[in-house]
Structures are given as C-alpha cells and as structure tokens.
mmCIF file of C-alpha atoms in Angstrom:
data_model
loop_
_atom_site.group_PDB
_atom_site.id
_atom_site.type_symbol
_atom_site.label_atom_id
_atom_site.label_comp_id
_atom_site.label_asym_id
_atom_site.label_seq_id
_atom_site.Cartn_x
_atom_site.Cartn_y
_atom_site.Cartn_z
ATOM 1 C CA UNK X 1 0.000 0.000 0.000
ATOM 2 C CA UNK X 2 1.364 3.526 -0.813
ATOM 3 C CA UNK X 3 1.682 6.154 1.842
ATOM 4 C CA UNK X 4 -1.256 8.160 -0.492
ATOM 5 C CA UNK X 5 -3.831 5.156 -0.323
ATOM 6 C CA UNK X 6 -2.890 4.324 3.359
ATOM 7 C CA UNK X 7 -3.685 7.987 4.189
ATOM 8 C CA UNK X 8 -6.570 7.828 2.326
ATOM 9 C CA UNK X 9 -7.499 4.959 3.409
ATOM 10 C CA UNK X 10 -7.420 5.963 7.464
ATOM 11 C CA UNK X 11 -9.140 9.123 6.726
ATOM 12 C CA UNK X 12 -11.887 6.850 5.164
ATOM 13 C CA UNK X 13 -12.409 5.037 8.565
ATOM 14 C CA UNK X 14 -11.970 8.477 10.311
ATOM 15 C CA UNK X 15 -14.786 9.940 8.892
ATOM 16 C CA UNK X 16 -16.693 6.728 9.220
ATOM 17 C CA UNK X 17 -16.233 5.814 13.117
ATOM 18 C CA UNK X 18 -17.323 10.005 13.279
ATOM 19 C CA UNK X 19 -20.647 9.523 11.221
ATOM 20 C CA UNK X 20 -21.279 6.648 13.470
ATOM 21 C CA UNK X 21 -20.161 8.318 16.990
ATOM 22 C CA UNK X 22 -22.478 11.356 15.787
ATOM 23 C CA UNK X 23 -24.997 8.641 14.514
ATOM 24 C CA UNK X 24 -25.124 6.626 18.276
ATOM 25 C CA UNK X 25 -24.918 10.667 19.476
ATOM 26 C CA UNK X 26 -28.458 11.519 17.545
ATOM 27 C CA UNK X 27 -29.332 8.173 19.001
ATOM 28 C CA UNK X 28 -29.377 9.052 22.780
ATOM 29 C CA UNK X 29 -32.142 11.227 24.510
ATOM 30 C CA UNK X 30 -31.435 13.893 26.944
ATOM 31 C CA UNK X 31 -34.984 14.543 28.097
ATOM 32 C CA UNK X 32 -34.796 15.516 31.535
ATOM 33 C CA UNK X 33 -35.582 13.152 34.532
ATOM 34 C CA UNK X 34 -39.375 12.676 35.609
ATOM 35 C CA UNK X 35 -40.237 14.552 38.265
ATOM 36 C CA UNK X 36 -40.439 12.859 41.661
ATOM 37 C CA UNK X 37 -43.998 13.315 42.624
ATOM 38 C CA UNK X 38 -43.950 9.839 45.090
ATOM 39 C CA UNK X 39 -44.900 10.922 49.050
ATOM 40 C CA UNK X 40 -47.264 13.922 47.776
ATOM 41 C CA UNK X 41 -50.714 14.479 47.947
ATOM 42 C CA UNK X 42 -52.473 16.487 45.431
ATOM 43 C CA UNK X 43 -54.412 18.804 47.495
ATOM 44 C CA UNK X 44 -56.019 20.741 44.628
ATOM 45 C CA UNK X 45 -59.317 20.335 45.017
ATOM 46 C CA UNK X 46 -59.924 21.109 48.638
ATOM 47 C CA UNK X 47 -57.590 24.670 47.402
ATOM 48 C CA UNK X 48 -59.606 25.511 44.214
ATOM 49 C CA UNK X 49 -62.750 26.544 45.571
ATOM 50 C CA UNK X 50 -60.750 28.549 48.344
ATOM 51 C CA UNK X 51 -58.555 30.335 45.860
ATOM 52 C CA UNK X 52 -61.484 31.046 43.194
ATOM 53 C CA UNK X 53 -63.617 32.640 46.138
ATOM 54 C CA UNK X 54 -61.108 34.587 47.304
ATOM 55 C CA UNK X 55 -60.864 35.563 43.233
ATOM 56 C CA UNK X 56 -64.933 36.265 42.841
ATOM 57 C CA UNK X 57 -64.053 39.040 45.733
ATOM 58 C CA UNK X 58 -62.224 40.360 43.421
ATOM 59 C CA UNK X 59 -64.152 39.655 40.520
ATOM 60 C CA UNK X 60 -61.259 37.833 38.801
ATOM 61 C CA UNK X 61 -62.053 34.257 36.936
ATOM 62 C CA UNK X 62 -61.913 31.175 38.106
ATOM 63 C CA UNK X 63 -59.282 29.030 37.918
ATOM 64 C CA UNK X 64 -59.500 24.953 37.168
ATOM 65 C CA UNK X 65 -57.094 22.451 38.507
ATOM 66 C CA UNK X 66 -54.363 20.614 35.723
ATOM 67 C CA UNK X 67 -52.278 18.158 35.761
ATOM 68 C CA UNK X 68 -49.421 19.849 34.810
ATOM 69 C CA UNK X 69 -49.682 22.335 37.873
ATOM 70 C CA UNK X 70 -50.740 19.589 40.379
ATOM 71 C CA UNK X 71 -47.310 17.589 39.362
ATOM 72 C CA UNK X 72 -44.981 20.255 39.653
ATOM 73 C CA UNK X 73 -46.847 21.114 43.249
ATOM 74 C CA UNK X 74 -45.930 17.844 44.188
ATOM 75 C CA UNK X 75 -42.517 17.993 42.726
ATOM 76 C CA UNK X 76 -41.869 20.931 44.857
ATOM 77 C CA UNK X 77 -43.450 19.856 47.869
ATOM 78 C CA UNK X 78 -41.202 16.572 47.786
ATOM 79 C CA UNK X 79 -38.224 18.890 47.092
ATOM 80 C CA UNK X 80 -38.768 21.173 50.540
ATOM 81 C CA UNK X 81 -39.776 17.814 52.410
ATOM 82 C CA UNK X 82 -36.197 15.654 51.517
ATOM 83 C CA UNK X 83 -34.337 18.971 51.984
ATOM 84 C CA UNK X 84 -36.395 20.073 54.677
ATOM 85 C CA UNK X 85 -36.183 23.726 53.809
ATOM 86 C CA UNK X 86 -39.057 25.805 52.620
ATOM 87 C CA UNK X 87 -37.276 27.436 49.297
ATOM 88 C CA UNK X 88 -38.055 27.384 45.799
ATOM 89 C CA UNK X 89 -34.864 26.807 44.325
ATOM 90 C CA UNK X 90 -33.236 23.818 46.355
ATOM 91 C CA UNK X 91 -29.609 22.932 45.329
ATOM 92 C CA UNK X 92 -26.831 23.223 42.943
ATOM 93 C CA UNK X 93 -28.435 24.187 39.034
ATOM 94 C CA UNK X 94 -32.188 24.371 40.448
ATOM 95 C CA UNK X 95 -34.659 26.185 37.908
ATOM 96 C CA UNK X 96 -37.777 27.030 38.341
ATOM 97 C CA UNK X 97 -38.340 27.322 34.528
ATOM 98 C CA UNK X 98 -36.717 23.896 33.523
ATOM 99 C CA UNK X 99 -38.930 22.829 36.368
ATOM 100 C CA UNK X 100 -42.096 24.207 34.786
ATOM 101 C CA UNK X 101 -40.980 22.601 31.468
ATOM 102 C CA UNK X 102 -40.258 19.055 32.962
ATOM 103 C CA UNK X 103 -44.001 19.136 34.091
ATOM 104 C CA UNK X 104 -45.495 20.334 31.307
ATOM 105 C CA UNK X 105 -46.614 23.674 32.760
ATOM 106 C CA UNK X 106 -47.347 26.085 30.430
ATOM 107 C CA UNK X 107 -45.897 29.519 31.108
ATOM 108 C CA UNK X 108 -46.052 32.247 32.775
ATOM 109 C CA UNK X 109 -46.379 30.849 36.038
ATOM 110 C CA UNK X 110 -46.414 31.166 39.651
ATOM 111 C CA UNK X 111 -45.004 29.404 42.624
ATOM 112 C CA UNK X 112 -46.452 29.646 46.362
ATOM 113 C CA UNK X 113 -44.810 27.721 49.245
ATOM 114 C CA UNK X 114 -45.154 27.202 52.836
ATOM 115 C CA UNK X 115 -44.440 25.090 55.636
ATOM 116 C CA UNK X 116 -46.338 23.776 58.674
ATOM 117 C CA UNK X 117 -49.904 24.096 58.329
ATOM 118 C CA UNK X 118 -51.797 21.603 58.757
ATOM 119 C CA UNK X 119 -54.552 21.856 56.407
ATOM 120 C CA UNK X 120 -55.000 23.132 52.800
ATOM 121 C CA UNK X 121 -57.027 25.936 54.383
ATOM 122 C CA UNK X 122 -54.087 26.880 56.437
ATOM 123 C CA UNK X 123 -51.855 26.984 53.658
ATOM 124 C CA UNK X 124 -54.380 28.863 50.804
ATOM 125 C CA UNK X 125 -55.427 31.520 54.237
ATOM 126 C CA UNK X 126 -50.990 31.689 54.678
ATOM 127 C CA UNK X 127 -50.869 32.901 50.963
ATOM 128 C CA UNK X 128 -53.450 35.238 51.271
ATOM 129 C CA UNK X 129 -51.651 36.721 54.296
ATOM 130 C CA UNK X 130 -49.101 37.559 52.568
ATOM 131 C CA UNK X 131 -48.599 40.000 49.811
ATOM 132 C CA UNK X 132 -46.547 38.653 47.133
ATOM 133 C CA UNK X 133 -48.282 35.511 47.217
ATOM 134 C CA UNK X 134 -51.893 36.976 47.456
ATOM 135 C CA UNK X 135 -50.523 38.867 44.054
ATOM 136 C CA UNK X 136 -49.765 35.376 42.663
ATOM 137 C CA UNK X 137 -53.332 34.185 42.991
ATOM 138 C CA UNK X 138 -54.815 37.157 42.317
ATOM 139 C CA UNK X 139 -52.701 36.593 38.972
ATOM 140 C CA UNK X 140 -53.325 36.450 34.791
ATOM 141 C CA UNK X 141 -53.741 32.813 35.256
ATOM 142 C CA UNK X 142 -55.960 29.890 34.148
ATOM 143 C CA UNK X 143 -54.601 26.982 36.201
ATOM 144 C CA UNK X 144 -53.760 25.361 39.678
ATOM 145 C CA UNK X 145 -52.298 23.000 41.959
ATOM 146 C CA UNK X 146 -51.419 22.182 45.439
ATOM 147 C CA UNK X 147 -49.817 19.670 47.013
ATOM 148 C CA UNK X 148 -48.402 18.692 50.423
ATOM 149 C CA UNK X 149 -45.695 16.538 51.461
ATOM 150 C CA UNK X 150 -43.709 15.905 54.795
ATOM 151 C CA UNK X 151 -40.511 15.378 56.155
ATOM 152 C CA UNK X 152 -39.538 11.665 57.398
ATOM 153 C CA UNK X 153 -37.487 13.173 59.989
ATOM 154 C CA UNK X 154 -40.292 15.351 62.086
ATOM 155 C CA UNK X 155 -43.263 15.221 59.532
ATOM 156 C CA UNK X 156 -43.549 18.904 59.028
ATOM 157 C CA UNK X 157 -45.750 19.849 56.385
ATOM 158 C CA UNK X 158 -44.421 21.654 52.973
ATOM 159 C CA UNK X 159 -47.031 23.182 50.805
ATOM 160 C CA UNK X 160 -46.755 24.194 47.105
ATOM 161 C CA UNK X 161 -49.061 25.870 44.931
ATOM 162 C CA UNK X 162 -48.553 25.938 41.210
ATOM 163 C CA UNK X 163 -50.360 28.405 39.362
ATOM 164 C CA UNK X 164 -49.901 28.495 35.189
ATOM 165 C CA UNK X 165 -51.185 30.368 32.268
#
C-alpha cells in the first residue's frame, strides 16, 4: 500500500467511526428526569374553591385544577420535604423554569410555598396573608395545583401551589 492510499485509506475510517459516533450521538435522549412526585398528595381540590372565592371578591375568573400544575406542586413539595427547607430553588443548578418545562406547565407561572400548616385551608389563608403571594393568585392565570408533602425526619408539612397560564 502507498503512503497516499494508506492515508486515504485511514481518513476513510476516520470519517466513518465520526458519522457513526455522531450517529449513536443523535441516538441518545437527553430529556430531563421525571419529576419525583412519590410521598405527595395532590391537594387541589380542597384549594380551588378557596382560591377562586377569594378571586370572585375580586371579581377575577376562576381558575381549574391541571395536571401539569398539580405535578410540579408535588414535585416541589417533595423537594422542601427531603431537603427540609421551605425554598423554591433547592440545590446546585435548580430552575424554576426547567422545572415548569419538565411538568409540562405552560408559562407564565407562579409558585407559592409554605411550611407547617396543617390543612390546605391553612396553607391557601398563609398565601393570602401575605402579599406577594396573594398577588400570585390574584394573577393572569388559568390553572392550579397544590400539594403537600412531609418530612420523614419530624413530619412537618411543605405546601406548594402551582399556578400556570
């Protein structure tokens, strides 16, 4: 073999074992990791007809529960609980939009937490206590959800409310 053909010859398989890494490459999915809903309790509907009176008073629509929002509730209320911190971003890289996209939330959207009440009504009466989450509900949206889940070390409650365009 000359030193042109044997040149040629390794650029050949070159290009080929690159078509097929790039080919294996195209091959492989990068969708992000389900959301871990498991230890949550979708507490939407005993919220929804708490959150749409308190938007009649203000003569706002009403909202209807999804799917979407009631999984990424319960994503983030299984997030506080294992970390047991009341935050919305937990941890190194945390998103709330990649989070809203993993669930299927369509955007804008919202995010209420809180921690330690013990009912859905405590949790919806917290929110309207306070401002900036009032504002949330009182908010251009279309959609809720609200879920609860506890700590295994001391069972403390961590609410999350989801609310989506």
């Amino acid at each position: 073999m000359t030193f042109l053909t044997d040149l040629t010859a390794r650029r050949g398989f070159l290009l080929l074992s690159g078509g097929a890494l790039l080919t294996i490459a195209g091959c492989s999915t990068t969708r992000p990791k389900p959301p871990v809903t498991a230890g949550a309790t979708d507490e939407t509907a005993g919220a929804l007809p708490l959150v749409n009176a308190l938007r009649a008073k203000h003569k706002l629509g009403s909202l209807s529960a999804s799917k979407a929002t009631a999984q990424a509730a319960q994503e983030q209320a299984v997030r506080m609980a294992r970390a047991g911190e009341m935050k919305h971003l937990i941890g190194f890289g945390d998103d709330f939009g990649t989070r809203m996209r993993r669930n299927d939330v369509p955007l804008p959207a919202a995010e209420n937490i809180a921690s330690g009440q013990k009912s859905v009504t405590e949790a919806v009466e917290a929110w309207i206590n306070s401002k900036k989450h009032l504002e949330n509900m009182l908010g251009p949206y279309n959609y809720v959800g609200v879920a609860v889940a506890r700590s295994s070390s001391d069972m403390r409650a961590y609410w999350a409310m989801v609310l989506s365009a």
